[in-house]
CSV table of C-alpha atoms in Angstrom, one decimal:
chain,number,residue,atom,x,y,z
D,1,UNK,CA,35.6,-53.7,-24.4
D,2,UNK,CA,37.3,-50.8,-23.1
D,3,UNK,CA,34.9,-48.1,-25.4
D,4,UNK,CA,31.6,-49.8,-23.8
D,5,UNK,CA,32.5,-49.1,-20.2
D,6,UNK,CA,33.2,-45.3,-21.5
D,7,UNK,CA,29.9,-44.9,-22.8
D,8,UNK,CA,27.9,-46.6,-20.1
D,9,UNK,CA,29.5,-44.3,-17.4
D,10,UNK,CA,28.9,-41.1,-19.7
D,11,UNK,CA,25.7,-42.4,-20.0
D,12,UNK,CA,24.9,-42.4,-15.9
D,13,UNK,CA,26.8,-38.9,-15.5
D,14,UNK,CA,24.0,-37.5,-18.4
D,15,UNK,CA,21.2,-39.2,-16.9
D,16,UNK,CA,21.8,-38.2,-13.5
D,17,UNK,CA,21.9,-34.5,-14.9
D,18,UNK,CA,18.9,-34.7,-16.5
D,19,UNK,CA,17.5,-35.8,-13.1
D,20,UNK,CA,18.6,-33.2,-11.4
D,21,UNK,CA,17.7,-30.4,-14.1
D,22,UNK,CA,13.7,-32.0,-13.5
D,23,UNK,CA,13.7,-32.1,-10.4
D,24,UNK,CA,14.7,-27.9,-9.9
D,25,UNK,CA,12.4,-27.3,-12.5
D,26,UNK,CA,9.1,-29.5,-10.4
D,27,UNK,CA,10.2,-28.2,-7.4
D,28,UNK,CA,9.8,-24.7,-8.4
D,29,UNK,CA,6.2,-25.0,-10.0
D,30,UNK,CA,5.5,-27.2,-7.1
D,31,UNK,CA,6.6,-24.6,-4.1
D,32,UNK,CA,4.9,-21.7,-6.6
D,33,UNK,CA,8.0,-19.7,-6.7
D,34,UNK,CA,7.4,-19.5,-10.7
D,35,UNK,CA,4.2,-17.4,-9.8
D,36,UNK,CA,6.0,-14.9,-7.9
D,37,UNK,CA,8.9,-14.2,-10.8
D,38,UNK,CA,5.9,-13.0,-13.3
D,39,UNK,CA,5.0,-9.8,-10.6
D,40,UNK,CA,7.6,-7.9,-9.7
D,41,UNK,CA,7.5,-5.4,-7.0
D,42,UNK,CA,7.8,-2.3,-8.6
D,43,UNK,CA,10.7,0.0,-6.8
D,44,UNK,CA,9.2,3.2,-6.1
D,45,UNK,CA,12.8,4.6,-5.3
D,46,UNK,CA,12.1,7.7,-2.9
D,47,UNK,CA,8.4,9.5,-2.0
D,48,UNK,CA,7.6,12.2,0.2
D,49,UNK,CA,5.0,12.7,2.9
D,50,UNK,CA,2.8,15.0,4.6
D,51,UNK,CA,0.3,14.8,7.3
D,52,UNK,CA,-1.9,18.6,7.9
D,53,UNK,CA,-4.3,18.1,11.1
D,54,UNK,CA,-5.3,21.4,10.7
D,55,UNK,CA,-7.9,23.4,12.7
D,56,UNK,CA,-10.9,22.3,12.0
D,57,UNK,CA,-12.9,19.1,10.3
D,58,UNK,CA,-12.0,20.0,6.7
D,59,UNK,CA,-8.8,19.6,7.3
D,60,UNK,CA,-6.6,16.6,8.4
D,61,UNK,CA,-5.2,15.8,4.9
D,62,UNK,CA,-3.0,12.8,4.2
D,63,UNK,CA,-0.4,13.6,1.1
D,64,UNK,CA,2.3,11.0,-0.3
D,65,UNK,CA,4.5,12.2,-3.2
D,66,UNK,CA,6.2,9.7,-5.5
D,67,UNK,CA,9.4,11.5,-5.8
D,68,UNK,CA,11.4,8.9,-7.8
D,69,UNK,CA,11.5,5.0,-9.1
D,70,UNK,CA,8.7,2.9,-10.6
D,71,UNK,CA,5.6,4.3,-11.9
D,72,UNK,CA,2.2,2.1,-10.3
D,73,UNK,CA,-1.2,1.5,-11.3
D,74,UNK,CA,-3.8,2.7,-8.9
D,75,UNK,CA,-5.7,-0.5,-9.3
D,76,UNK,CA,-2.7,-2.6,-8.1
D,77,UNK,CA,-2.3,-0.7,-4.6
D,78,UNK,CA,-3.9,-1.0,-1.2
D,79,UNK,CA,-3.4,1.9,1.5
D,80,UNK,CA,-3.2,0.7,5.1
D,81,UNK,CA,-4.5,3.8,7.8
D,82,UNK,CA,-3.5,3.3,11.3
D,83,UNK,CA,-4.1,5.4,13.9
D,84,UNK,CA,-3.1,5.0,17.5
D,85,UNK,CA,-2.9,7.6,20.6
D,86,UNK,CA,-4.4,8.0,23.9
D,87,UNK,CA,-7.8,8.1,22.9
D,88,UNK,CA,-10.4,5.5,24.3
D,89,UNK,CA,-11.4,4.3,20.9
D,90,UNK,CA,-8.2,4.1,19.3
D,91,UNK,CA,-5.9,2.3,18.0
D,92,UNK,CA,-8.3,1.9,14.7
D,93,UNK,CA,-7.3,0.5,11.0
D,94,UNK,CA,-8.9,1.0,7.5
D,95,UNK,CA,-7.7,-0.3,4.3
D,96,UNK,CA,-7.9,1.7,0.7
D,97,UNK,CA,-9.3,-0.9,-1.2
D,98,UNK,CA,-10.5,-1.2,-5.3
D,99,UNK,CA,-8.7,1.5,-6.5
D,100,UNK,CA,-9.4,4.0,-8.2
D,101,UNK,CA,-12.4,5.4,-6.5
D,102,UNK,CA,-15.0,7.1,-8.4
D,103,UNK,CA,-16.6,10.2,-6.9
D,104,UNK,CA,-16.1,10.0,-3.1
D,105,UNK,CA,-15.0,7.0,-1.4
D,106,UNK,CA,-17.5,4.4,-0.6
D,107,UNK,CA,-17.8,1.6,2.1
D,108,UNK,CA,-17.1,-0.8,-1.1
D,109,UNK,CA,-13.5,1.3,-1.2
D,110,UNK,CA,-12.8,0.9,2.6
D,111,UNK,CA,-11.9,-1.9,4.5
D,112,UNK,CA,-11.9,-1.9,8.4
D,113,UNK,CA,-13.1,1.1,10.1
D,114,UNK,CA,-14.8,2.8,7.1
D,115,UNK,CA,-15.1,6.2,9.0
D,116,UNK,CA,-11.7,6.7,9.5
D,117,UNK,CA,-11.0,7.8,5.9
D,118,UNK,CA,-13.2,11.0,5.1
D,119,UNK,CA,-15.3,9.7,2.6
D,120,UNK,CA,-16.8,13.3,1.8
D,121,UNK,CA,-13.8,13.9,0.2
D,122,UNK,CA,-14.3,14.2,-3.5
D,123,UNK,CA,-11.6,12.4,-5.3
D,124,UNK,CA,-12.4,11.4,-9.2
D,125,UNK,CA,-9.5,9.2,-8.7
D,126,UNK,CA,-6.8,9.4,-5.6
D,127,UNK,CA,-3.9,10.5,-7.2
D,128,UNK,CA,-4.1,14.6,-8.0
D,129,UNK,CA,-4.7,16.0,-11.1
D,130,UNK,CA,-4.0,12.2,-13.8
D,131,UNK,CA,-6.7,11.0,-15.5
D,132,UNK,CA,-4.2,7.9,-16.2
D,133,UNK,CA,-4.6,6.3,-12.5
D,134,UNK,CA,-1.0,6.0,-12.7
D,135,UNK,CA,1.2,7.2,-9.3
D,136,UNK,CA,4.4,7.8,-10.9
D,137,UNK,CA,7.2,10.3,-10.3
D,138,UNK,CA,5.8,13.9,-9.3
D,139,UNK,CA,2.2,12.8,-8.6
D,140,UNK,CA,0.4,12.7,-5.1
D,141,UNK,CA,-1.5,10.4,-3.7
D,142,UNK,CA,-4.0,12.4,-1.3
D,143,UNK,CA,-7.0,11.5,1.2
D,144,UNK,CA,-8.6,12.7,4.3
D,145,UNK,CA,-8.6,11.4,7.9
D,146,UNK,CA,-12.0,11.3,9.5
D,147,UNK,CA,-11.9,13.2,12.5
D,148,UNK,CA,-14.9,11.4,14.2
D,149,UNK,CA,-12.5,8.6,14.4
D,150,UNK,CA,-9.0,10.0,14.8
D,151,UNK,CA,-8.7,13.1,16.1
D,152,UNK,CA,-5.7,15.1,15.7
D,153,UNK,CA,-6.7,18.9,16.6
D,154,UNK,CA,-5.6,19.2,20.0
D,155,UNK,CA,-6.0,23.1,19.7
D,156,UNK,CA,-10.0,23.1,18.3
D,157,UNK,CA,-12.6,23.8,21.2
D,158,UNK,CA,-14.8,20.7,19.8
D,159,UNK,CA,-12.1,18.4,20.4
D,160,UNK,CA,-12.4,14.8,21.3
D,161,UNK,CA,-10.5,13.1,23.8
D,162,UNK,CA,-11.6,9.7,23.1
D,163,UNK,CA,-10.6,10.0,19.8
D,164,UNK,CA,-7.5,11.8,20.4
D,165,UNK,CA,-4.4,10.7,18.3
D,166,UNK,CA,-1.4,11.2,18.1
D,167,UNK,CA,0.5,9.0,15.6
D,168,UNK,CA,-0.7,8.0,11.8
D,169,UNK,CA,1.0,5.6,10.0
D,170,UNK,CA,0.0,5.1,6.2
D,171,UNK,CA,1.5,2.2,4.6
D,172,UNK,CA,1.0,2.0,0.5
D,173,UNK,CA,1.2,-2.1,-1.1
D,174,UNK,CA,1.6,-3.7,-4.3
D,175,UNK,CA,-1.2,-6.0,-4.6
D,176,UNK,CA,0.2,-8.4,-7.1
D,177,UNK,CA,3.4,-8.8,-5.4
D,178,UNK,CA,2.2,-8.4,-1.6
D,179,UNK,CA,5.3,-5.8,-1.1
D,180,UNK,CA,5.1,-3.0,1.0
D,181,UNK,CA,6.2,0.4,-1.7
D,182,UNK,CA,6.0,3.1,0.7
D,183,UNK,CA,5.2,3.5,4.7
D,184,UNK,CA,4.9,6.7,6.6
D,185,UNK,CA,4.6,6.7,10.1
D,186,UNK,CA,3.2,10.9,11.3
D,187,UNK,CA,3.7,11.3,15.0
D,188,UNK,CA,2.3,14.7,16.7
């Protein structure tokens, strides 16, 4: 009688594992954390930037240089513009949206203030000189502020006050994963 007590209680201790072992596995479907181990955030290890304001309203340029990490596909990044400062119509936002654009940047492209990004600027696809839509080590990501909206040339006689600014802060996400990759602040 001894061997049938053995077995029942090895029995429980198996059955109680099994329970356990379900329920980790239904809680993660059920919470969605399963969704969010299929997108990893790509590390984009170390980029460069550079804001010019120039002189005049050709200028103004934003640049970001992936200097080392994860290559990312243009389609699976937005690009948050902010710019604040003194000016009465500022702070303002826009959003790089539907990447790549074709040609110049259209309102389907911007999200938020659409005349804050330059959309005369002529850009086959954002990053510089790849056909592949791929920002990966060495390439730039490059774009123009408007200056009817943000207004960095404090030294140009057609300067506008109520669109002076003095601080942009361009902030690059992985869509898929909702992680921030890169974020500049430029502060004049």
């Amino acid at each position: 009688m001894d061997n049938y007590g053995v077995s029942s209680v090895i029995g429980v201790v198996l059955m109680a594992g099994v329970v356990v072992i379900l329920a980790s596995v239904l809680g993660v479907f059920a919470l969605g954390t399963a969704e969010n181990i299929n997108d990893p955030t790509p590390i984009v290890g170390q980029t460069s930037g550079e804001f010019e304001p120039g002189s005049n309203s050709d200028q103004q340029i934003v640049r970001i240089t992936h200097v080392a990490g994860d290559s990312v596909n243009v389609e699976n990044m937005e690009i948050i513009v902010r710019a604040s400062g003194p000016g009465d119509n500022l702070p303002t936002e826009a959003r790089l949206v539907d990447l790549p654009a074709e040609g110049q940047f259209m309102t389907d492209n911007i999200d938020g203030n659409a005349d804050l990004i330059d959309s005369r600027t002529r850009t086959a696809d954002i990053i510089e000189d790849d056909s592949s839509n791929t920002w990966s080590a060495g390439k730039t990501i490059e774009f123009r502020v408007g200056v009817g909206e943000a207004d960095f040339r404090t030294l140009v006689p057609d300067y506008n006050e109520d669109n002076e600014a003095d601080e942009l802060e361009v902030i690059i996400v992985h869509t898929p994963s909702n992680s921030i990759i890169s974020e500049y602040t430029f502060t004049l």
